[in-house]
Short mmCIF file of C-alpha atoms in Angstrom, two decimals:
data_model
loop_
_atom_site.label_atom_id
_atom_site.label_comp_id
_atom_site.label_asym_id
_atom_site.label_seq_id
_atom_site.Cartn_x
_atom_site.Cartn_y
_atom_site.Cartn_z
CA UNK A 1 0.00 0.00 0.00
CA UNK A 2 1.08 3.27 -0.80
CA UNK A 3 2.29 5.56 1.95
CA UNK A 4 0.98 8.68 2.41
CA UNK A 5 2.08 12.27 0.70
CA UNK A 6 3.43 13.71 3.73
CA UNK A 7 5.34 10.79 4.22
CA UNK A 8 7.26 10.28 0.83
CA UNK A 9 8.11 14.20 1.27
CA UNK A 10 9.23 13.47 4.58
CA UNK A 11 11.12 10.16 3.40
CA UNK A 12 12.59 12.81 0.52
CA UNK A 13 13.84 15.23 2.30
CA UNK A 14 15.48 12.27 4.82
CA UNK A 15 17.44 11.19 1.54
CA UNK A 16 18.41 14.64 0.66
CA UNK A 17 20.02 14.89 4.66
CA UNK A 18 21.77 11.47 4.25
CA UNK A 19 22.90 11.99 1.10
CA UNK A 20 24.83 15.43 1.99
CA UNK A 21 22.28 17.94 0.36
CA UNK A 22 21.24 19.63 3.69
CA UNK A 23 24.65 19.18 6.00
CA UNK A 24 23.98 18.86 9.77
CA UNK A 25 22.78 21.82 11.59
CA UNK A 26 21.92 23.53 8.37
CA UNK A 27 18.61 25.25 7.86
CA UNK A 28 16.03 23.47 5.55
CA UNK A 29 13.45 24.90 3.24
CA UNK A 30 10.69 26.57 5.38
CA UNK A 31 7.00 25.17 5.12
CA UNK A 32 5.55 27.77 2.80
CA UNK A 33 8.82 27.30 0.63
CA UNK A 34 8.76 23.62 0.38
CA UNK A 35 4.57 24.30 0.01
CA UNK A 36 5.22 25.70 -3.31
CA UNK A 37 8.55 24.06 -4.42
CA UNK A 38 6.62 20.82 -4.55
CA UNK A 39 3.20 22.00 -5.12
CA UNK A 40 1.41 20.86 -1.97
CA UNK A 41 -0.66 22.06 1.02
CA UNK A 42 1.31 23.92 3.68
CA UNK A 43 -0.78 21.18 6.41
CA UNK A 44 1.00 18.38 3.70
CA UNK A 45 4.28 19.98 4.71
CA UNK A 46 3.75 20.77 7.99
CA UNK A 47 2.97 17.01 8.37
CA UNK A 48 6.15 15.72 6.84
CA UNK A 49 8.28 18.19 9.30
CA UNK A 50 6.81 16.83 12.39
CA UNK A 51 7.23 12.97 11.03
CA UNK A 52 11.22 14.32 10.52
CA UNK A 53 11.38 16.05 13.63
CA UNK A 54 9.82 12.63 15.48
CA UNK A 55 12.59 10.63 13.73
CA UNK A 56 15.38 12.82 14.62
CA UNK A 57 16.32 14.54 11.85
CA UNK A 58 15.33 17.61 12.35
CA UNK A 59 14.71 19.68 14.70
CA UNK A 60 12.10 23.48 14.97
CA UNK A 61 13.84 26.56 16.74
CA UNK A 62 11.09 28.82 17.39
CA UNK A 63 11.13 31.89 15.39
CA UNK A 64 14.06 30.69 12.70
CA UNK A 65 12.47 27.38 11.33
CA UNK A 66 13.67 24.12 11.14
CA UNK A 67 17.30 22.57 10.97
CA UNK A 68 19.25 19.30 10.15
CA UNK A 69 20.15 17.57 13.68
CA UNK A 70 23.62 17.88 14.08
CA UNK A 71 23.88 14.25 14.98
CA UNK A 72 22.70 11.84 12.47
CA UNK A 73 23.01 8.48 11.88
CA UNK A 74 24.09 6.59 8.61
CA UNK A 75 21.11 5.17 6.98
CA UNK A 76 20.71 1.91 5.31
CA UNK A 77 21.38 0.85 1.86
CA UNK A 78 16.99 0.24 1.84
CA UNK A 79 16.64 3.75 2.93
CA UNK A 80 18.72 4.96 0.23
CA UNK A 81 17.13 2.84 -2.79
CA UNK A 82 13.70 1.74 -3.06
CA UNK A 83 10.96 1.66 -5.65
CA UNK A 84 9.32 4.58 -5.82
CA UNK A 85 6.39 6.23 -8.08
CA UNK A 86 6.33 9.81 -9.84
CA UNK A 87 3.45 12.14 -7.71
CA UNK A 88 3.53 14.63 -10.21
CA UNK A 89 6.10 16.83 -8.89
CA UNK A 90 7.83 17.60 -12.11
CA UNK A 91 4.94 17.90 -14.12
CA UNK A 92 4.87 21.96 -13.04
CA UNK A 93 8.24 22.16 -13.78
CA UNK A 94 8.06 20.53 -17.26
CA UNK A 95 5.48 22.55 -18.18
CA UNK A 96 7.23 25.79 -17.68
CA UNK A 97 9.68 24.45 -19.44
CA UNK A 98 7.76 23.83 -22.73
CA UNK A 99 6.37 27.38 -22.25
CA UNK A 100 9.68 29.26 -21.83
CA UNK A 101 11.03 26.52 -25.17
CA UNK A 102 8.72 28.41 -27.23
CA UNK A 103 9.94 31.76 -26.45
CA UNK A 104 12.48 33.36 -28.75
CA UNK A 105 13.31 36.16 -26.31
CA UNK A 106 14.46 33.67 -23.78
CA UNK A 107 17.72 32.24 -23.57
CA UNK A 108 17.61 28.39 -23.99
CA UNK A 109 19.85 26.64 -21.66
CA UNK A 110 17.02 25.03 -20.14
CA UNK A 111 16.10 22.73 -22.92
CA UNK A 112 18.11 20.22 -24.69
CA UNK A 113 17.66 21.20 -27.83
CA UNK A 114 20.78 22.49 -30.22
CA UNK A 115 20.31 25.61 -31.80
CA UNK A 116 19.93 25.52 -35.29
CA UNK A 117 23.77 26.41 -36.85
CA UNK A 118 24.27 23.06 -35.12
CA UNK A 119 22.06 21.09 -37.59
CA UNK A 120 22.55 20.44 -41.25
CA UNK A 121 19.58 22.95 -42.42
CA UNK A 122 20.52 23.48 -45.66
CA UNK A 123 21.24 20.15 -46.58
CA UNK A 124 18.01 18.98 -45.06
CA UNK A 125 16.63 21.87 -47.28
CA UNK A 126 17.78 20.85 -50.42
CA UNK A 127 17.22 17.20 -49.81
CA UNK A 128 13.32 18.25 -48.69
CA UNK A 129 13.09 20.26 -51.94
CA UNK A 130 14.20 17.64 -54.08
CA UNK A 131 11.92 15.32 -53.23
CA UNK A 132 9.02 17.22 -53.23
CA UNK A 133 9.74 18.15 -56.74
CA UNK A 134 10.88 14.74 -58.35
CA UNK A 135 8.68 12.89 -56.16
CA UNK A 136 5.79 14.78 -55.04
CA UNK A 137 3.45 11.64 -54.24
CA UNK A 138 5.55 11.15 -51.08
CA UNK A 139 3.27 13.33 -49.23
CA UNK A 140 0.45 11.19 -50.27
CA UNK A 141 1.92 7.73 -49.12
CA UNK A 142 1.53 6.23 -45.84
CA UNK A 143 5.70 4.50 -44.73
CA UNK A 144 3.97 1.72 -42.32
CA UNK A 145 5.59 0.16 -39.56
CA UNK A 146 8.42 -0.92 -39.45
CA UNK A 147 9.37 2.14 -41.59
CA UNK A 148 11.56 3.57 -44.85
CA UNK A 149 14.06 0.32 -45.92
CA UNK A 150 16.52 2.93 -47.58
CA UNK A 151 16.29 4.51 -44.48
CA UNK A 152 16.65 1.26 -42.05
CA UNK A 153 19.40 0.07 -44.18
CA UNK A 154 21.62 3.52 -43.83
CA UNK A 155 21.31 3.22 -40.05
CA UNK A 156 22.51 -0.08 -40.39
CA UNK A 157 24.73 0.91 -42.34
CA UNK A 158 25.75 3.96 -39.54
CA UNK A 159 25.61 1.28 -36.64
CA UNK A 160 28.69 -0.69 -37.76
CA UNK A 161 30.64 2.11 -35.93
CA UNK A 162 29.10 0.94 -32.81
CA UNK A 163 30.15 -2.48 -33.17
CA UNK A 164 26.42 -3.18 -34.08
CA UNK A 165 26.26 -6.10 -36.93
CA UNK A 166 22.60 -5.33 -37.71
CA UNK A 167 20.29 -6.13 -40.78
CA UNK A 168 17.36 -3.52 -41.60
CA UNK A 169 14.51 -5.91 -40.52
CA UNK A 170 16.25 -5.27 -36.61
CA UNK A 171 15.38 -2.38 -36.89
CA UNK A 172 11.85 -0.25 -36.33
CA UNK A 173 11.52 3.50 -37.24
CA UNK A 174 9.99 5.50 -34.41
CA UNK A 175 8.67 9.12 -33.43
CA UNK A 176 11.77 10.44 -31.71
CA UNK A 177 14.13 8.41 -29.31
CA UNK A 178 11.45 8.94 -26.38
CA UNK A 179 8.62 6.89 -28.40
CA UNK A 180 11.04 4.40 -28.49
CA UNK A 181 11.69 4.08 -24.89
CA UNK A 182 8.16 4.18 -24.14
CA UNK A 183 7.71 1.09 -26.71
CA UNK A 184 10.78 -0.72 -24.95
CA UNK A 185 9.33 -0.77 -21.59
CA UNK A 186 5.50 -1.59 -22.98
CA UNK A 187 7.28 -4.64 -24.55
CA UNK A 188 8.93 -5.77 -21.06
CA UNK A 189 7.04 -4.58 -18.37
CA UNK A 190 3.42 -4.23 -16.83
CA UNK A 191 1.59 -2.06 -14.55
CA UNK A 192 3.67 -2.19 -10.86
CA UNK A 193 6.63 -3.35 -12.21
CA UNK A 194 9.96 -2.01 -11.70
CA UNK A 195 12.59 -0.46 -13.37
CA UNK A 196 15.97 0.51 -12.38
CA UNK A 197 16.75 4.29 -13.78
CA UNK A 198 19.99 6.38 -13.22
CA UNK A 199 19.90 8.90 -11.19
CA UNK A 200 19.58 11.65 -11.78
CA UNK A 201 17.59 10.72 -14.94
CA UNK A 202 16.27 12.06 -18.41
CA UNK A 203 13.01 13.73 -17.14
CA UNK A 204 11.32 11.51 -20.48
CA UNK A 205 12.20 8.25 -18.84
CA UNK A 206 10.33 9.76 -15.48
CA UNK A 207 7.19 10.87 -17.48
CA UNK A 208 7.50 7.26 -19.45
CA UNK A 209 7.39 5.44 -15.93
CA UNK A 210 4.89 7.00 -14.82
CA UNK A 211 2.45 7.06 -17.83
CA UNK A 212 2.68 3.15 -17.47
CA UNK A 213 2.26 3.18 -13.94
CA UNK A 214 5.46 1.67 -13.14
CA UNK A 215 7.61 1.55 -10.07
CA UNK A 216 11.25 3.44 -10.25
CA UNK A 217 14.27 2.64 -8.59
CA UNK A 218 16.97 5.30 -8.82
CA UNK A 219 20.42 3.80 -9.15
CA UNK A 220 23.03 6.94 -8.53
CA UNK A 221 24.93 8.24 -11.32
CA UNK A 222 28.70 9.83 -11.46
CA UNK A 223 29.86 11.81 -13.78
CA UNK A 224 33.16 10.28 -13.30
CA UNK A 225 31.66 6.57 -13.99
CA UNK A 226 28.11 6.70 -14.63
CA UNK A 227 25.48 4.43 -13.03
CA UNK A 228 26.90 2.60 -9.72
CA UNK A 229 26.80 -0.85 -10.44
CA UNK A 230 27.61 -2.22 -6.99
CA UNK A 231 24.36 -0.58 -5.82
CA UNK A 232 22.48 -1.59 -9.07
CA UNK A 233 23.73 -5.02 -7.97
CA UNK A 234 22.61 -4.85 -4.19
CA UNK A 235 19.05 -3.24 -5.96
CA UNK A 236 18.89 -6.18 -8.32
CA UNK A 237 19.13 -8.93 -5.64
CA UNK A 238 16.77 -7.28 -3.01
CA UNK A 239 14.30 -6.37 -5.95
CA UNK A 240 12.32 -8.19 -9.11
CA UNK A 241 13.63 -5.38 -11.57
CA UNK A 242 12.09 -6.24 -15.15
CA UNK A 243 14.43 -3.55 -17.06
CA UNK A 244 17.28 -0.97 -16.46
CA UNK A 245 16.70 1.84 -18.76
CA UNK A 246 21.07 3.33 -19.01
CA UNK A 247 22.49 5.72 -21.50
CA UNK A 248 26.39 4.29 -21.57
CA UNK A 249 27.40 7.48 -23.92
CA UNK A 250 26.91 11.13 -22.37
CA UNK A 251 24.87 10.24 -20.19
CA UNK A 252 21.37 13.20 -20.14
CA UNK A 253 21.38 15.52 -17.28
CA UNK A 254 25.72 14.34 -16.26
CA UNK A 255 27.59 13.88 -19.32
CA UNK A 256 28.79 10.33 -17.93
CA UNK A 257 30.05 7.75 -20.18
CA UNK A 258 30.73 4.10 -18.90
CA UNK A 259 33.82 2.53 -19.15
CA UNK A 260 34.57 -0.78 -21.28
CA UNK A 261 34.18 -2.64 -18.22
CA UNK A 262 31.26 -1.10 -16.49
CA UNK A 263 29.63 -2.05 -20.27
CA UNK A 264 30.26 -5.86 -19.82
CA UNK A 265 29.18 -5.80 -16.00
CA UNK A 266 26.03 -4.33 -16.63
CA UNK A 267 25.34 -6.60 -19.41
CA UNK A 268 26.57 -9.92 -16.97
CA UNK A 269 23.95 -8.24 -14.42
CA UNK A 270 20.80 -8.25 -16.70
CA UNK A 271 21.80 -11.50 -17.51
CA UNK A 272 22.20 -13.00 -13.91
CA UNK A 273 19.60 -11.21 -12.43
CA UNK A 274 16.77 -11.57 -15.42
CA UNK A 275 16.26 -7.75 -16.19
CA UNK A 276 16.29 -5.94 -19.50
CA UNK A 277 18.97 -3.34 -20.34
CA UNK A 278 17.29 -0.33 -22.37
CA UNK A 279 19.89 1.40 -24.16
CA UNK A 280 19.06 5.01 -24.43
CA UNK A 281 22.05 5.91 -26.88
CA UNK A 282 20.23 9.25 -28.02
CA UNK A 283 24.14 11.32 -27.59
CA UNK A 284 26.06 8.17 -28.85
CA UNK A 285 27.09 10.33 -32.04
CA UNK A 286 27.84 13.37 -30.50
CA UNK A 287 31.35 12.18 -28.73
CA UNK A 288 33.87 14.28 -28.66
CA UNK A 289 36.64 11.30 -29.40
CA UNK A 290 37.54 10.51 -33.18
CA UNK A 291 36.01 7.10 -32.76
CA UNK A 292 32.47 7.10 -30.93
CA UNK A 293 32.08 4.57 -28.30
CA UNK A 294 30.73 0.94 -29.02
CA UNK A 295 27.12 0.70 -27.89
CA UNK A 296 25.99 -2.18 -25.40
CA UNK A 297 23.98 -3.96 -27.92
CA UNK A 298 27.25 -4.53 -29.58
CA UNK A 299 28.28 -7.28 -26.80
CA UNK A 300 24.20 -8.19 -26.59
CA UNK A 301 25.30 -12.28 -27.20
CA UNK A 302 21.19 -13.23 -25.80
CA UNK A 303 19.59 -10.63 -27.62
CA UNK A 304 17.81 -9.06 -24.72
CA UNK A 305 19.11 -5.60 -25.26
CA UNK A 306 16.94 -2.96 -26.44
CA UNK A 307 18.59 -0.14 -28.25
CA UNK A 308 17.02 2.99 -28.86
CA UNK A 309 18.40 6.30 -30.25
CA UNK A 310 17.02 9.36 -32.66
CA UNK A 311 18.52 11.58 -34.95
CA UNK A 312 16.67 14.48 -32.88
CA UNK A 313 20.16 15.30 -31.36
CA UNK A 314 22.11 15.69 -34.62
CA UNK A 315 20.45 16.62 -37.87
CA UNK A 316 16.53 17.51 -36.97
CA UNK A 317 14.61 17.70 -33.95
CA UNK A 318 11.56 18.90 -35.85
CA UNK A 319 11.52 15.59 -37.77
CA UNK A 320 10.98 13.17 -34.85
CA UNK A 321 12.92 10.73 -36.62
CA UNK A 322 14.19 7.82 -33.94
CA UNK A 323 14.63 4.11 -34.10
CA UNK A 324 14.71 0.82 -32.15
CA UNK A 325 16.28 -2.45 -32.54
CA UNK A 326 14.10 -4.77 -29.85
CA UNK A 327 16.10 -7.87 -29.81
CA UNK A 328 13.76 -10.84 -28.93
CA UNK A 329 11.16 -8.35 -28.37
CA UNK A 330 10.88 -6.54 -32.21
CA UNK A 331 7.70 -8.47 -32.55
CA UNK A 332 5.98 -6.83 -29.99
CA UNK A 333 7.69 -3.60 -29.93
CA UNK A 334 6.28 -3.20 -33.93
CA UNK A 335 3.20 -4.14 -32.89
CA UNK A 336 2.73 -1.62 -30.31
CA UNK A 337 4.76 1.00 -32.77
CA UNK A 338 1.64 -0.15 -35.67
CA UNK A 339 -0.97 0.38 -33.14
CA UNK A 340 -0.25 3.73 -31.40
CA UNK A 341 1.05 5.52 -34.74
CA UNK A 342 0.42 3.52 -37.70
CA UNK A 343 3.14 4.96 -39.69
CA UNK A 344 6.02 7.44 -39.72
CA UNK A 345 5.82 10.51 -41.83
CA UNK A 346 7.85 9.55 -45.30
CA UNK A 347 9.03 12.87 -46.69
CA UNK A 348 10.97 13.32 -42.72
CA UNK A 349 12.41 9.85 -43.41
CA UNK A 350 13.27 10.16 -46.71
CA UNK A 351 15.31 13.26 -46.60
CA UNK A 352 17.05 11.40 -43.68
CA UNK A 353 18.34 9.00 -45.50
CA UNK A 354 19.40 10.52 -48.44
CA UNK A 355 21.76 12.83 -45.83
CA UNK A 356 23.12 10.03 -44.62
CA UNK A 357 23.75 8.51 -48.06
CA UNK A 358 25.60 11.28 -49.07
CA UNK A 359 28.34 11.43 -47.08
CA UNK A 360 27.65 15.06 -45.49
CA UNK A 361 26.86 13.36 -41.72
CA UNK A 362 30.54 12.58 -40.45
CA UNK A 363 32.10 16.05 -41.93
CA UNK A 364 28.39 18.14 -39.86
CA UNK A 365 29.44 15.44 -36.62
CA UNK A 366 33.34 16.52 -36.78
CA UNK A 367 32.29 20.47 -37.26
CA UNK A 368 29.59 20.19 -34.62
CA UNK A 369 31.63 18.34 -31.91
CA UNK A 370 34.95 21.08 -32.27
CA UNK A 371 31.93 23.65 -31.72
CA UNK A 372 30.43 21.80 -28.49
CA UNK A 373 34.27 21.68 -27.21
CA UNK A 374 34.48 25.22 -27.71
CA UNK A 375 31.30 26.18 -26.21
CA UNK A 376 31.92 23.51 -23.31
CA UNK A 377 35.18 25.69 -22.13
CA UNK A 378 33.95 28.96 -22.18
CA UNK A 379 30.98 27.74 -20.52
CA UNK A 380 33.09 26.29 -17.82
CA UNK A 381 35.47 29.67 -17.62
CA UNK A 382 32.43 32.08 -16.51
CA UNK A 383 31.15 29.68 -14.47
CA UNK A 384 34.53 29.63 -12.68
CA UNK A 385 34.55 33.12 -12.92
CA UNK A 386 31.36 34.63 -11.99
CA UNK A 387 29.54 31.74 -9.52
CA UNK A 388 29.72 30.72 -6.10
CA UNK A 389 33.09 29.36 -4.52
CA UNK A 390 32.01 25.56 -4.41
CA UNK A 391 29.70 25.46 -7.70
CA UNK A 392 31.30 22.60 -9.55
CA UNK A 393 30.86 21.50 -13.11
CA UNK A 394 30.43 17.84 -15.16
CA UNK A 395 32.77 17.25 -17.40
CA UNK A 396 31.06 15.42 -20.43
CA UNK A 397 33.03 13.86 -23.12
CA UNK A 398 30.34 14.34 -25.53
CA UNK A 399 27.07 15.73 -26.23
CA UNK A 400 25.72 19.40 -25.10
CA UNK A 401 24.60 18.93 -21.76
CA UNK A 402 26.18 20.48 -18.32
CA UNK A 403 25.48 19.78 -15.31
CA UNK A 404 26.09 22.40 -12.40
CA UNK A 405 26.03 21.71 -8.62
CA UNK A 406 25.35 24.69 -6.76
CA UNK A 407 26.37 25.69 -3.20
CA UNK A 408 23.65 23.84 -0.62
CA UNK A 409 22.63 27.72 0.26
CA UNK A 410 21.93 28.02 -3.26
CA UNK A 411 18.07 26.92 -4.07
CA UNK A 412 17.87 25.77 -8.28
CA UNK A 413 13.80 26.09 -7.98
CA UNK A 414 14.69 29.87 -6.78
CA UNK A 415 17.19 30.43 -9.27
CA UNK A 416 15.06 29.20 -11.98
CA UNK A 417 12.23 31.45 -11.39
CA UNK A 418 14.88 34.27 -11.02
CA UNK A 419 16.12 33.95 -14.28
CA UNK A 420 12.70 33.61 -16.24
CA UNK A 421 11.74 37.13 -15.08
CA UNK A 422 15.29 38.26 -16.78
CA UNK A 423 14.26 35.87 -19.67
CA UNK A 424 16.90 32.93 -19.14
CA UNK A 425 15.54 29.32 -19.03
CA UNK A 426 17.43 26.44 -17.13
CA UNK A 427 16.28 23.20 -15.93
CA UNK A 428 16.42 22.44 -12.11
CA UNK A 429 17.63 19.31 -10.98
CA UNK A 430 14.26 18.52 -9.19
CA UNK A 431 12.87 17.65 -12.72
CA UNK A 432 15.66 14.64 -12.99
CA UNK A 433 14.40 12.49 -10.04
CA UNK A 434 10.93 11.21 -8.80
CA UNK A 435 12.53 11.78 -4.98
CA UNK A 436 12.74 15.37 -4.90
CA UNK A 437 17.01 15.17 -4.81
CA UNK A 438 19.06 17.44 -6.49
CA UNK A 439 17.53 20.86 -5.25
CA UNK A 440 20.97 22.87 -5.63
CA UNK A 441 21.66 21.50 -9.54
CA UNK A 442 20.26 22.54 -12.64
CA UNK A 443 21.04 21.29 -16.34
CA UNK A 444 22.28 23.47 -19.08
CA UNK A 445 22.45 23.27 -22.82
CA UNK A 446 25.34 24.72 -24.28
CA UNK A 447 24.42 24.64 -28.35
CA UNK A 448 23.43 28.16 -28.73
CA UNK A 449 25.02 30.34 -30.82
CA UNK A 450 27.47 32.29 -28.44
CA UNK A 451 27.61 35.67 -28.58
CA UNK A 452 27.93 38.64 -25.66
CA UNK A 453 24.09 37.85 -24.85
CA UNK A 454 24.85 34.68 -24.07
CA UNK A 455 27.62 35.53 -22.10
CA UNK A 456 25.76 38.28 -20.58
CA UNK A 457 22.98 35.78 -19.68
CA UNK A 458 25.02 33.25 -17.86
CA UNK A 459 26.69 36.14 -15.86
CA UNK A 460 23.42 36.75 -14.20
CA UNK A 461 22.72 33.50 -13.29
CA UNK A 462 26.12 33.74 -11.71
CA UNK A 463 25.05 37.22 -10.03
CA UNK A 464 21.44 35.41 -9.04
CA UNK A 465 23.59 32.70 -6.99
CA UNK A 466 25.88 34.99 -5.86
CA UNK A 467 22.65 36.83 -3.98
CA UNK A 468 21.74 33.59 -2.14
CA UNK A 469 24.37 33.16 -0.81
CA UNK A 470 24.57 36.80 0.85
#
């Protein structure tokens, strides 16, 4: 049986005290603030401080509010991991998100979406006007599941650089990378299953979960070494997990990338302990290397992993152009894919596939990468410059994502309201875990075009910290 709200906030904040968020005698988040952060009653709240203060970690001092005991004791591994289900905290958060996405006067770190000198726009152009005019009937025809061959056989073609001997009838043409994780865990799991997720996670995977009414356990992620595999272990033996959803390359909020033997351990794990690995290899192109890393399906001998990746990232979010390769479970996966879209738009997949035919992808990946490098160390350098002492920085190997941890006096949720009125977006770290962790990180996206507004906007959001912590 479920427990009740003011008890999974309570339980929250308890993980954010053990895990070093809130440090001992440090002052927490007062009612009203915590009463809006998560979008509950201040009774809800005042609830889940009295159930902390009973347990001894915290403790009210009349007129200042509450702090973290200065005593505490270590919890247990079960307090730390445990199956949980999204309450809708996020959704708030998302949706402001969305909102601010469609704004051109606001400064896009906030979604991960590259700006468009960072896609092949012309090319796509030409290749879009070419077919309309040599083959205009392609608007007219339905591309059913499992979708384009020409375009099927150039990913193929594409996944030989991931170690990926593949065929085009392995693979299944979806709407974006996300419709393909959704598919993957319809095709291996049921209502009240579980699923192991990193942590923190792609805020798509915690929408996915909960859409299917699934159970999430949060497996921490480095940026040093990704997911931790001795507690995904330890999680795997206490727990029936049916899947492990893991992105091995640039991992989406941390940058992380696993090392060639974290990739074979997690792969003996599914295998030993029965659970699917979901490969979420969505930044898999984007690595800033010569060579890009080999994908886990690679080294799949059983055929149980799922792969799943998009072209969303690199030549056209518009086009919602993704694919899967299901392993044992294709069947299924192209039913459900049939049933819930029927087909995928052919003039999108088309044009896709001739780019890739032509040769232009690896010269746009080599030009884009050098520009993510650049962008990556001058984002760094102000950061340095004009934040906190103690803000700290990922250091991805790939992709276009940063992740920033913030001083604990600095609040993200604060921040990020902040720096909408002065018309900067950023995503904070609440929106990248279902147990309300990560309240002094936020994610930015460093593909915009880079100019003195850009470096003017993430001066402020230095400046906005900077006032916290006065």
């Amino acid at each position: 049986m479920d427990c009740p709200l003011y008890e999974k906030i309570a339980n929250q904040i308890e993980h954010q005290v053990h895990e070093g968020i809130f440090l001992p005698g440090a002052k927490i988040p007062s009612v009203r603030k915590s009463s809006k952060q998560m979008e509950v009653s201040v009774a809800t709240v005042l609830q889940a401080y009295s159930l902390l203060e009973d347990r001894g970690v915290i403790k009210a001092r009349p007129q200042k509010g509450y702090f973290v005991q200065e005593n505490q004791l270590q919890p247990t591994e079960s307090a730390k991991i445990e199956p949980t289900q999204n309450d809708g905290t996020i959704h708030a958060l998302l949706r402001r998100l969305l909102h601010a996405s469609q704004d051109d006067n606001i400064i896009q770190f906030g979604a991960a979406i590259p700006k468009s000198q960072f896609l092949p726009i012309r090319q796509l152009q030409r290749s879009v006007g070419r077919l309309m005019r040599l083959e205009p009937e392609i608007c007219a025809a339905y591309e059913f599941t499992p979708g384009s061959l020409s375009l099927r056989r150039q990913i193929a073609i594409r996944m030989l650089d991931s170690g990926c001997q593949l065929q085009p009838d392995d693979i299944t043409i979806t709407l974006g990378c996300q419709n393909a994780l959704m598919l993957s865990l319809q095709a291996v799991a049921k209502a009240g299953d579980t699923i192991a997720i990193e942590s923190p996670a792609y805020h798509g995977v915690l929408q996915a979960i909960e859409i299917l009414n699934l159970k999430a356990i949060e497996i921490p992620c480095s940026a040093e070494d990704g997911i931790d595999l001795d507690l995904l272990e330890k999680a795997a033996t206490k727990w029936d997990i049916k899947a492990c959803i893991v992105t091995p390359n640039n991992q989406n909020p941390i940058g992380a990338t696993l090392s060639h033997q974290a990739r074979q351990r997690i792969i003996d794990q599914s295998v030993q302990h029965n659970f699917t690995l979901i490969e979420d290899d969505v930044y898999g192109e984007l690595s800033y290397k010569d060579k890009r890393e080999r994908s886990l399906k690679a080294d799949d001998k059983l055929n149980t992993v799922i792969y799943c990746s998009s072209f969303s990232k690199s030549i056209a979010p518009g086009f919602r152009v993704g694919w899967i390769v299901g392993g044992r479970f294709q069947t299924q996966i192209e039913h459900y894919a049939y049933v819930q879209s029927l087909a995928i738009p052919t003039l999108t997949q088309t044009a896709i596939a001739n780019f890739l035919e032509n040769g232009a992808y690896d010269r746009h990946l080599r030009k884009t990468r050098l520009a993510y490098q650049d962008n990556l160390a001058r984002c760094q350098a102000l950061i340095l410059e004009h934040f906190p002492t103690g803000t700290q920085t990922s250091t991805p190997k790939g992709g276009f994502l940063l992740w920033v941890t913030l001083p604990n006096t600095v609040d993200a949720m604060t921040l990020h309201s902040q720096a909408l009125e002065s018309n900067i977006g950023l995503l904070p770290g609440l929106a990248f875990s279902l147990t309300a962790q990560f309240s002094h990180h936020f994610r930015l996206n460093y593909a915009l075009n880079w100019d003195n507004k850009t470096d003017a906007a993430l001066k402020e959001l230095g400046r906005l910290c900077q006032q916290q912590t006065n």
